[in-house]
């Protein structure tokens, strides 16, 4: 794929093109695109950043991301630049601060082209839940790009930016990356600061890169990772069990995922081909079992909505965001809450808020939330045990290729099942990446998951097999 | 339940959500009991436990900046409608 971060960085440093020229090209492409991959395009801010990048390059202060045109998922706060999280309730919200990851990108001289479309509050697997219209898949415009970071994945796939930052709560980086034929990496929970990410489910959310190749994902991860005092769950690597020196030899396969009757033939065939190629490259394949993994989606649809219900309580029409205040002087405080929330939240947000309140209510707490959290700890133990026998686990990212627009939008349960293979890594907090494994027709993603804090091991292994897999 | 989370639902929404959420509950009901009698304090996810020093960190963001996003402001305060009386609740 053309115009990777590494290639652009070389061109900028060699003086083949200036950051301002490059930024103008990308702004034109982004504006002319009919994919609806951006909610907001920041022409003015991008050109100011590009001028700074050119100065950095001229004074030999260029960093790996200097002058790189980025798209940013609209759930990540950008100071002075509208951040909607795909919701009507934040239609006019201008963050007064930058997310930590944005501060880090800006410090490197990166250029933000605009804010990528997404499912409302990152709830969805198709970007059809965006209040700003769906994004289209660049490989086939009658199909969804996946979600919730669908705008990011489509923009990277169609070169409307060199790379994007997305967020992944149950697969929202990896699933759209798989549908759009790009690379999507969800780091270990806590390795990248969540400060400034509009919260959906705080114990599951993680920011990560969506890129054209693995080298770019690695470059961006190394910039955005690190402890941050502003995120209480941020990990200090020195406390962790980081194993960057590890060499991957044994690769785990979960048979029930590959031979799953619910997955498309096209997907299972592509994954089996990829496994054959990895085996030929000298890796040992080991069949493993991860007890409870088939129940991860059920745990997810209890834990996540409970956290959603709590996180979205802040949208009350009083402190910030859209509001019915001023529309009707006779209303009291509680009317404002009811009217604002009912008018400005979309259907999926409402469903999850209600489900979460139900699953954590006094009468049902034991039946749902307590049971799910206990099972979650057991699944984490299962993964710990699995990683005693293998260095990495591989399988399909999604059960199907990109589906048609409208195909699942009226059937939430069918939509939720799209995340059956991606959710376990969030439940257990593990690093996981999706890379494209099919060069013709609709893309298919191979998912590679590592042990907690072994993000570097996942990226290094994936870097090694990337070319092997795509060669025919 | 919708009242508890401050949402008014239309009759169409009630009808649609009841069926949809019923299907989701049916799915999550299949989750087996991993461990009975687990205590509240044990519900935390051990690998996420992280402690930091309990100290105050001041923000560089000024009050004026923060209030720019508030729907109704009076001086340096957020204006709130009457808590009691009025309205239709």
Coordinates of C-alpha atoms in Angstrom, one line a residue:
Chain A
X1 CA 0.0 0.0 0.0
X2 CA 1.3 3.5 -0.8
X3 CA 2.1 6.4 1.4
X4 CA 2.9 4.6 4.6
X5 CA 4.1 6.6 7.6
X6 CA 7.6 5.4 7.0
X7 CA 7.6 6.3 3.3
X8 CA 6.1 9.7 3.9
X9 CA 8.6 10.4 6.6
X10 CA 11.5 9.6 4.3
X11 CA 10.1 11.9 1.5
X12 CA 9.6 14.8 3.9
X13 CA 13.1 14.4 5.3
X14 CA 14.7 14.2 1.8
X15 CA 12.8 17.3 0.8
X16 CA 10.9 15.5 -2.0
X17 CA 7.7 17.2 -0.7
X18 CA 6.9 19.7 2.0
X19 CA 4.5 19.0 4.8
X20 CA 2.3 21.9 3.7
X21 CA 2.1 20.5 0.1
X22 CA 1.4 17.0 1.4
X23 CA -1.3 18.3 3.8
X24 CA -3.0 20.2 1.0
X25 CA -3.1 17.0 -1.1
X26 CA -4.7 15.1 1.8
X27 CA -7.2 17.8 2.6
X28 CA -8.3 17.8 -1.0
X29 CA -8.6 14.0 -1.0
X30 CA -10.6 14.0 2.2
X31 CA -12.9 16.8 1.0
X32 CA -13.5 15.1 -2.4
X33 CA -14.2 11.6 -0.9
X34 CA -17.8 10.3 -0.9
X35 CA -17.1 7.7 1.8
X36 CA -18.2 9.9 4.7
X37 CA -15.1 8.9 6.6
X38 CA -14.7 12.3 8.3
X39 CA -17.2 14.1 10.6
X40 CA -15.0 17.2 10.7
X41 CA -12.1 18.3 8.4
X42 CA -9.8 20.8 10.0
X43 CA -8.3 22.7 7.1
X44 CA -7.0 25.6 9.1
X45 CA -5.5 23.6 12.0
X46 CA -3.9 21.1 9.6
X47 CA -2.1 23.8 7.7
X48 CA -0.8 25.5 10.8
X49 CA 0.5 22.1 12.0
X50 CA 2.1 21.5 8.6
X51 CA 4.0 24.7 8.7
X52 CA 5.3 23.8 12.1
X53 CA 6.3 20.4 10.8
X54 CA 8.2 22.0 7.9
X55 CA 10.1 24.2 10.4
X56 CA 11.0 21.1 12.5
X57 CA 12.3 19.4 9.3
X58 CA 14.3 22.4 8.2
X59 CA 15.9 22.7 11.7
X60 CA 16.7 18.9 11.7
X61 CA 14.3 18.3 14.6
X62 CA 12.2 15.8 12.6
X63 CA 10.7 13.0 14.6
X64 CA 9.2 9.7 13.2
X65 CA 5.7 11.3 13.0
X66 CA 6.6 14.9 11.9
X67 CA 4.4 16.0 9.1
X68 CA 2.4 12.7 9.0
X69 CA -1.2 13.4 8.0
X70 CA -3.5 11.7 10.6
X71 CA -7.2 11.1 10.9
X72 CA -8.4 10.8 14.5
X73 CA -11.5 8.9 15.7
X74 CA -14.0 11.5 16.8
X75 CA -14.1 9.9 20.3
X76 CA -10.6 11.3 21.1
X77 CA -10.6 14.9 22.4
X78 CA -8.8 17.5 20.4
X79 CA -8.4 20.9 21.9
X80 CA -10.3 23.6 20.0
X81 CA -11.5 21.0 17.4
X82 CA -15.1 19.7 17.6
X83 CA -15.3 16.2 19.1
X84 CA -18.7 14.6 18.7
X85 CA -18.2 10.9 19.5
X86 CA -20.6 10.3 16.6
X87 CA -23.5 11.6 18.8
X88 CA -26.0 14.5 18.5
X89 CA -25.5 15.1 22.2
X90 CA -21.9 16.4 21.5
X91 CA -22.7 18.1 18.2
X92 CA -21.2 21.4 19.3
X93 CA -18.7 20.2 21.8
X94 CA -15.3 21.8 21.6
X95 CA -12.9 20.1 24.0
X96 CA -10.9 22.5 26.2
X97 CA -8.0 20.1 26.3
X98 CA -6.1 17.5 24.2
X99 CA -6.2 13.8 25.0
X100 CA -2.7 12.6 26.1
X101 CA -2.3 10.7 22.8
X102 CA -3.0 13.9 20.8
X103 CA -0.5 15.9 22.9
X104 CA 2.1 13.2 22.0
X105 CA 1.2 13.4 18.3
X106 CA 1.4 17.2 18.3
X107 CA 4.7 17.1 20.1
X108 CA 6.1 15.0 17.2
X109 CA 4.8 17.5 14.7
X110 CA 2.0 15.2 13.3
X111 CA -0.7 16.9 11.3
X112 CA -4.4 16.2 12.1
X113 CA -6.5 16.3 8.9
X114 CA -9.8 15.8 10.7
X115 CA -12.0 13.7 12.9
X116 CA -13.1 10.3 11.7
X117 CA -16.7 9.0 11.7
X118 CA -17.7 6.4 14.2
X119 CA -20.7 4.6 15.7
X120 CA -22.3 6.8 18.4
X121 CA -20.1 6.6 21.5
X122 CA -18.2 3.7 19.8
X123 CA -21.3 1.5 20.1
X124 CA -21.6 -0.6 17.0
X125 CA -19.8 -2.8 14.4
X126 CA -20.7 -1.0 11.2
X127 CA -20.5 2.8 11.7
X128 CA -24.3 2.9 10.9
X129 CA -25.0 4.1 14.4
X130 CA -23.3 7.4 13.7
X131 CA -25.6 10.4 14.0
X132 CA -23.7 11.9 11.0
X133 CA -24.6 9.1 8.5
X134 CA -22.8 5.8 7.8
X135 CA -19.3 5.5 6.4
X136 CA -18.9 3.4 3.2
X137 CA -16.4 0.6 2.7
X138 CA -13.9 1.7 0.0
X139 CA -13.6 -1.9 -1.3
X140 CA -17.4 -1.9 -2.1
X141 CA -19.5 1.1 -1.3
X142 CA -22.6 -0.9 -0.8
X143 CA -21.0 -2.5 2.3
X144 CA -20.2 -1.3 5.8
X145 CA -16.6 -0.5 6.8
X146 CA -17.1 -2.2 10.2
X147 CA -17.1 -0.3 13.4
X148 CA -17.0 1.4 15.6
X149 CA -13.8 3.0 14.2
X150 CA -15.2 2.6 10.6
X151 CA -14.3 6.2 9.6
X152 CA -10.7 5.6 10.6
X153 CA -10.3 2.3 8.8
X154 CA -12.0 3.5 5.6
X155 CA -9.9 6.7 5.6
X156 CA -6.6 4.7 6.0
X157 CA -7.7 2.2 3.3
X158 CA -8.5 4.9 0.8
X159 CA -5.5 7.0 1.7
X160 CA -7.5 9.9 3.1
X161 CA -4.9 10.0 5.8
X162 CA -1.6 8.1 6.3
X163 CA -2.8 6.6 9.6
X164 CA -5.5 7.1 12.2
X165 CA -6.0 6.5 15.9
X166 CA -9.1 4.5 16.8
X167 CA -10.4 3.0 20.1
X168 CA -11.2 -0.6 20.8
X169 CA -13.7 -1.7 23.5
X170 CA -14.8 -5.0 22.0
X171 CA -13.1 -5.0 18.6
X172 CA -13.7 -1.5 17.3
X173 CA -10.1 -1.1 15.9
X174 CA -9.6 -4.7 14.7
X175 CA -12.9 -5.4 13.1
X176 CA -13.1 -2.4 10.9
X177 CA -9.4 -2.9 10.0
X178 CA -10.3 -6.4 8.9
X179 CA -13.3 -5.2 6.8
X180 CA -11.2 -2.5 5.1
X181 CA -8.0 -4.5 4.5
X182 CA -5.7 -2.5 6.8
X183 CA -3.8 -3.1 10.1
X184 CA -5.5 -2.4 13.4
X185 CA -3.7 -2.8 16.8
X186 CA -5.3 -2.8 20.2
X187 CA -2.6 -2.5 22.8
X188 CA -2.6 -4.1 26.3
X189 CA -5.2 -2.4 28.6
X190 CA -3.3 0.4 30.3
X191 CA -0.3 0.7 27.9
X192 CA -1.8 3.7 26.1
X193 CA -3.4 6.5 28.2
X194 CA -7.2 6.8 27.9
X195 CA -7.1 10.4 29.2
X196 CA -9.3 12.4 26.8
X197 CA -10.9 9.4 25.2
X198 CA -14.7 9.9 25.6
X199 CA -15.5 6.9 27.8
X200 CA -17.7 4.1 26.7
X201 CA -16.7 1.2 28.9
X202 CA -13.7 2.2 31.1
X203 CA -12.4 -1.2 32.0
X204 CA -12.3 -2.3 28.3
X205 CA -11.6 0.9 26.2
X206 CA -8.2 1.2 24.7
X207 CA -6.7 3.6 22.1
X208 CA -4.6 2.2 19.3
X209 CA -3.3 2.8 15.7
X210 CA -5.0 1.9 12.4
X211 CA -2.4 1.8 9.7
X212 CA -1.4 0.6 6.2
X213 CA 1.2 -1.8 7.5
X214 CA 2.6 -3.3 10.7
X215 CA 5.8 -1.1 10.8
X216 CA 3.6 2.0 11.0
X217 CA 1.5 0.5 13.8
X218 CA 4.7 -0.2 15.7
X219 CA 6.1 3.4 15.1
X220 CA 2.9 5.0 16.3
X221 CA 2.5 2.7 19.3
X222 CA 6.0 3.5 20.4
X223 CA 5.0 7.2 20.4
X224 CA 1.6 7.0 22.1
X225 CA 2.4 4.3 24.7
X226 CA 3.6 5.1 28.2
X227 CA 2.5 5.8 31.8
X228 CA 0.2 8.8 32.3
X229 CA -0.7 10.2 35.7
X230 CA -3.9 11.5 34.2
X231 CA -5.2 7.9 33.6
X232 CA -5.6 6.0 36.9
X233 CA -5.4 2.7 35.1
X234 CA -2.3 3.6 33.1
X235 CA 0.4 0.9 33.4
X236 CA 4.0 1.5 34.4
X237 CA 6.0 -0.8 32.2
X238 CA 8.5 -1.3 35.0
X239 CA 5.8 -2.9 37.1
X240 CA 4.8 -5.2 34.3
X241 CA 5.7 -8.5 32.9
X242 CA 6.9 -7.0 29.6
X243 CA 8.7 -9.5 27.5
X244 CA 10.1 -7.6 24.5
X245 CA 13.0 -10.0 24.1
X246 CA 10.8 -13.0 23.6
X247 CA 11.1 -14.8 20.3
X248 CA 7.8 -16.4 19.1
X249 CA 8.1 -20.1 18.3
X250 CA 4.9 -21.7 19.4
X251 CA 1.7 -20.4 17.8
X252 CA -1.6 -21.4 19.4
X253 CA -4.7 -22.1 17.4
X254 CA -8.2 -22.4 18.9
X255 CA -9.9 -25.0 16.7
X256 CA -13.4 -24.0 17.7
X257 CA -12.7 -20.6 16.2
X258 CA -11.3 -21.8 12.9
X259 CA -13.8 -24.7 12.4
X260 CA -16.7 -22.6 13.7
X261 CA -19.8 -23.4 11.6
X262 CA -20.8 -19.7 11.8
X263 CA -17.9 -18.4 9.9
X264 CA -17.9 -17.7 6.1
X265 CA -16.1 -20.2 3.9
X266 CA -14.2 -17.3 2.4
X267 CA -12.9 -16.3 5.9
X268 CA -12.0 -19.8 7.0
X269 CA -10.2 -20.6 3.8
X270 CA -8.1 -17.4 4.0
X271 CA -7.2 -18.1 7.6
X272 CA -6.3 -21.7 6.9
X273 CA -4.0 -20.5 4.0
X274 CA -2.4 -18.0 6.3
X275 CA -1.8 -20.7 8.9
X276 CA -0.2 -22.9 6.3
X277 CA 2.2 -20.1 5.3
X278 CA 3.1 -19.3 8.9
X279 CA 3.8 -23.1 9.4
X280 CA 6.0 -23.1 6.3
X281 CA 7.9 -20.2 7.7
X282 CA 9.1 -22.5 10.5
X283 CA 6.6 -21.8 13.4
X284 CA 5.2 -24.6 15.4
X285 CA 1.4 -24.7 15.5
X286 CA -0.2 -26.0 18.7
X287 CA -4.0 -26.7 19.2
X288 CA -5.0 -25.1 22.4
X289 CA -8.2 -24.6 24.4
X290 CA -9.1 -21.5 26.3
X291 CA -11.9 -22.5 28.7
X292 CA -14.8 -19.9 28.8
X293 CA -13.6 -18.1 25.6
X294 CA -16.9 -19.0 23.9
X295 CA -18.7 -17.1 26.7
X296 CA -16.6 -13.9 26.4
X297 CA -19.4 -12.1 24.4
X298 CA -22.0 -12.9 27.1
X299 CA -19.6 -11.4 29.7
X300 CA -19.1 -8.4 27.5
X301 CA -22.8 -7.7 27.0
X302 CA -23.2 -7.5 30.8
X303 CA -20.0 -5.7 31.9
X304 CA -19.9 -3.2 29.0
X305 CA -23.5 -1.9 29.3
X306 CA -23.2 -1.5 33.1
X307 CA -20.2 0.8 32.5
X308 CA -21.9 2.5 29.6
X309 CA -24.9 3.3 31.8
X310 CA -22.7 4.9 34.4
X311 CA -20.4 6.7 31.9
X312 CA -23.2 8.2 29.9
X313 CA -25.0 9.5 33.0
X314 CA -22.8 12.7 32.7
X315 CA -24.8 13.8 29.6
X316 CA -27.5 15.6 31.4
X317 CA -28.0 18.8 29.4
X318 CA -26.5 20.9 32.2
X319 CA -22.7 20.9 32.3
X320 CA -21.8 20.4 28.6
X321 CA -23.2 19.0 25.4
X322 CA -26.5 19.6 23.6
X323 CA -29.4 20.5 25.8
X324 CA -33.1 21.4 25.7
X325 CA -32.4 24.2 28.2
X326 CA -33.8 27.5 26.9
X327 CA -36.4 25.8 24.7
X328 CA -39.1 25.8 27.4
X329 CA -38.8 28.0 30.5
X330 CA -41.4 26.0 32.5
X331 CA -39.2 22.9 32.8
X332 CA -37.6 21.9 36.0
X333 CA -34.2 20.1 36.5
X334 CA -35.4 16.6 36.0
X335 CA -37.4 17.5 32.8
X336 CA -34.1 18.8 31.4
X337 CA -32.4 15.5 32.1
X338 CA -35.3 13.5 30.5
X339 CA -35.8 15.7 27.5
X340 CA -32.1 16.2 26.7
X341 CA -31.2 12.5 26.9
X342 CA -34.3 11.3 25.1
X343 CA -33.9 13.8 22.3
X344 CA -30.1 13.6 21.7
X345 CA -29.1 9.9 22.4
X346 CA -29.5 7.5 19.5
X347 CA -31.2 4.1 19.7
X348 CA -28.1 2.0 20.4
X349 CA -27.0 4.3 23.3
X350 CA -30.5 4.1 24.8
X351 CA -30.6 0.3 24.5
X352 CA -27.2 -0.1 26.2
X353 CA -28.0 2.4 29.0
X354 CA -31.2 0.6 29.8
X355 CA -29.6 -2.9 29.6
X356 CA -26.7 -1.7 31.9
X357 CA -29.0 -0.2 34.5
X358 CA -31.0 -3.5 34.5
X359 CA -27.9 -5.7 34.8
X360 CA -26.6 -3.7 37.8
X361 CA -29.9 -3.0 39.5
X362 CA -30.3 -4.4 43.1
X363 CA -32.5 -7.3 42.0
X364 CA -30.4 -8.5 39.1
X365 CA -26.8 -7.6 40.3
X366 CA -26.1 -11.2 41.3
X367 CA -27.6 -12.7 38.3
X368 CA -25.7 -10.6 35.8
X369 CA -22.9 -8.3 36.9
X370 CA -21.5 -10.4 39.7
X371 CA -21.6 -13.5 37.6
X372 CA -20.0 -11.8 34.6
X373 CA -17.1 -10.3 36.6
X374 CA -16.4 -13.6 38.2
X375 CA -16.4 -15.3 34.8
X376 CA -14.2 -12.6 33.5
X377 CA -11.5 -13.3 36.1
X378 CA -11.8 -17.0 35.2
X379 CA -11.3 -16.2 31.5
X380 CA -8.2 -14.1 32.4
X381 CA -6.9 -17.2 34.3
X382 CA -7.6 -19.4 31.3
X383 CA -5.5 -17.1 29.0
X384 CA -2.7 -17.0 31.6
X385 CA -2.6 -20.8 31.5
X386 CA -2.8 -20.9 27.7
X387 CA 0.2 -18.5 27.4
X388 CA 2.3 -20.9 29.5
X389 CA 2.2 -23.3 26.5
X390 CA 2.3 -20.9 23.5
X391 CA 3.8 -17.5 22.7
X392 CA 1.0 -16.2 20.6
X393 CA -2.6 -17.1 19.6
X394 CA -3.9 -16.6 16.0
X395 CA -7.3 -16.9 14.4
X396 CA -9.9 -15.0 12.4
X397 CA -10.6 -11.4 13.4
X398 CA -14.3 -11.6 12.2
X399 CA -16.7 -14.4 11.3
X400 CA -17.6 -12.8 8.0
X401 CA -16.3 -10.3 5.4
X402 CA -17.9 -6.8 5.3
X403 CA -21.7 -7.1 5.2
X404 CA -24.2 -4.9 3.3
X405 CA -25.3 -1.6 4.6
X406 CA -28.6 -2.1 6.4
X407 CA -28.2 -5.9 6.7
X408 CA -27.9 -6.0 10.5
X409 CA -28.8 -2.5 11.6
X410 CA -32.3 -3.6 12.8
X411 CA -31.0 -6.7 14.6
X412 CA -28.7 -5.8 17.5
X413 CA -28.0 -9.4 18.5
X414 CA -26.7 -10.2 14.9
X415 CA -24.6 -7.1 15.0
X416 CA -23.1 -8.0 18.4
X417 CA -22.1 -11.4 17.1
X418 CA -19.7 -9.7 14.7
X419 CA -17.4 -9.2 17.7
X420 CA -17.3 -12.8 18.9
X421 CA -13.6 -13.2 18.1
X422 CA -12.4 -9.8 19.1
X423 CA -14.1 -9.4 22.5
X424 CA -12.0 -11.9 24.5
X425 CA -8.8 -9.7 24.2
X426 CA -10.7 -6.8 25.7
X427 CA -12.3 -8.9 28.5
X428 CA -8.7 -10.1 29.4
X429 CA -6.9 -6.8 28.6
X430 CA -4.6 -8.5 26.1
X431 CA -2.7 -6.9 23.1
X432 CA -4.3 -8.0 19.8
X433 CA -3.7 -7.0 16.1
X434 CA -5.6 -7.6 12.9
X435 CA -3.7 -7.8 9.6
X436 CA -5.1 -8.3 6.1
X437 CA -4.6 -11.8 4.7
X438 CA -6.4 -11.6 1.3
X439 CA -5.1 -9.6 -1.6
X440 CA -8.1 -10.1 -4.0
X441 CA -11.8 -9.3 -3.4
X442 CA -13.2 -8.3 0.0
X443 CA -10.5 -8.2 2.7
X444 CA -10.2 -10.8 5.5
X445 CA -8.3 -10.2 8.8
X446 CA -6.0 -12.5 10.7
X447 CA -6.0 -11.7 14.4
X448 CA -2.8 -12.2 16.5
X449 CA -3.2 -12.0 20.3
X450 CA -0.3 -12.0 22.8
X451 CA 0.0 -12.2 26.6
X452 CA -0.6 -9.1 28.7
X453 CA 2.1 -6.4 28.2
X454 CA 3.8 -8.3 25.4
X455 CA 2.7 -5.7 22.8
X456 CA 6.2 -5.6 21.4
X457 CA 6.2 -9.3 20.9
X458 CA 2.9 -9.2 19.0
X459 CA 4.1 -6.4 16.8
X460 CA 7.5 -8.0 16.1
X461 CA 6.0 -11.4 15.2
X462 CA 3.4 -9.8 13.0
X463 CA 6.0 -7.7 11.3
X464 CA 7.9 -11.0 10.4
X465 CA 4.9 -12.8 9.0
X466 CA 3.2 -9.9 7.3
X467 CA 5.0 -10.3 3.9
X468 CA 5.0 -14.1 4.1
X469 CA 1.2 -14.1 4.3
X470 CA 0.5 -11.6 1.5
X471 CA 2.8 -13.4 -0.9
X472 CA 1.0 -15.9 -3.1
Chain B
X1 CA -36.1 1.0 34.0
X2 CA -36.0 3.8 31.5
X3 CA -37.2 6.2 34.2
X4 CA -34.2 5.3 36.4
X5 CA -31.8 6.3 33.6
X6 CA -33.8 9.4 32.8
X7 CA -35.0 8.4 29.3
X8 CA -38.5 8.9 28.0
X9 CA -39.3 6.2 25.4
X10 CA -41.9 6.5 22.7
X11 CA -44.3 3.6 22.4
X12 CA -42.5 2.5 19.2
X13 CA -39.2 2.5 21.1
X14 CA -40.7 0.5 24.0
X15 CA -42.0 -2.1 21.6
X16 CA -38.8 -2.3 19.6
X17 CA -36.4 -2.3 22.5
X18 CA -38.4 -4.9 24.5
X19 CA -37.9 -7.5 21.8
X20 CA -34.3 -6.6 21.0
X21 CA -33.2 -6.5 24.7
X22 CA -35.1 -9.7 25.4
X23 CA -33.0 -11.4 22.7
X24 CA -29.8 -10.0 24.3
X25 CA -30.8 -11.1 27.8
X26 CA -31.6 -14.6 26.4
X27 CA -28.1 -14.7 25.0
X28 CA -26.3 -13.5 28.2
X29 CA -28.4 -15.8 30.3
X30 CA -26.4 -18.7 28.8
X31 CA -23.3 -17.5 30.7
X32 CA -22.4 -20.3 33.2
X33 CA -21.8 -19.5 36.9
X34 CA -18.0 -19.4 37.2
X35 CA -17.8 -19.1 41.0
X36 CA -20.7 -18.8 43.4
X37 CA -20.7 -16.5 46.4
X38 CA -17.9 -14.2 45.2
X39 CA -17.8 -11.0 47.4
X40 CA -18.2 -7.5 46.1
X41 CA -14.5 -6.6 46.9
X42 CA -13.4 -9.5 44.8
X43 CA -15.2 -8.3 41.7
X44 CA -12.3 -6.1 40.8
X45 CA -10.1 -7.4 37.9
X46 CA -6.8 -8.1 39.5
X47 CA -4.6 -7.4 36.5
X48 CA -6.1 -3.9 36.4
X49 CA -5.3 -3.0 40.0
X50 CA -3.0 0.0 40.0
X51 CA -2.5 2.5 42.8
X52 CA -1.2 6.0 42.6
X53 CA -0.3 8.6 45.2
X54 CA -3.4 10.4 46.5
X55 CA -2.5 14.0 45.8
X56 CA -4.3 16.9 44.3
X57 CA -3.2 17.8 40.7
X58 CA -4.3 21.3 39.5
X59 CA -5.7 21.8 36.0
X60 CA -4.3 24.4 33.6
X61 CA -7.7 24.7 32.0
X62 CA -9.4 27.9 33.1
X63 CA -13.0 28.2 34.4
X64 CA -13.8 30.3 31.3
X65 CA -12.6 27.6 29.0
X66 CA -14.6 25.0 30.8
X67 CA -17.8 27.0 30.8
X68 CA -17.7 27.6 27.1
X69 CA -19.4 24.2 26.6
X70 CA -22.1 24.7 29.2
X71 CA -25.6 25.3 27.7
X72 CA -26.5 28.1 30.2
X73 CA -24.1 30.2 32.2
X74 CA -24.5 33.1 34.6
X75 CA -21.2 34.8 35.5
X76 CA -18.8 32.0 36.4
X77 CA -21.6 29.6 37.3
X78 CA -23.6 27.1 35.4
X79 CA -27.3 28.0 35.4
X80 CA -29.6 25.2 36.4
X81 CA -33.5 25.2 36.2
X82 CA -35.6 24.9 39.4
X83 CA -35.2 21.5 41.1
X84 CA -38.7 21.6 42.6
X85 CA -41.9 22.7 40.9
X86 CA -42.8 23.4 37.3
X87 CA -42.4 20.9 34.6
X88 CA -44.4 17.9 33.8
X89 CA -42.5 15.2 35.8

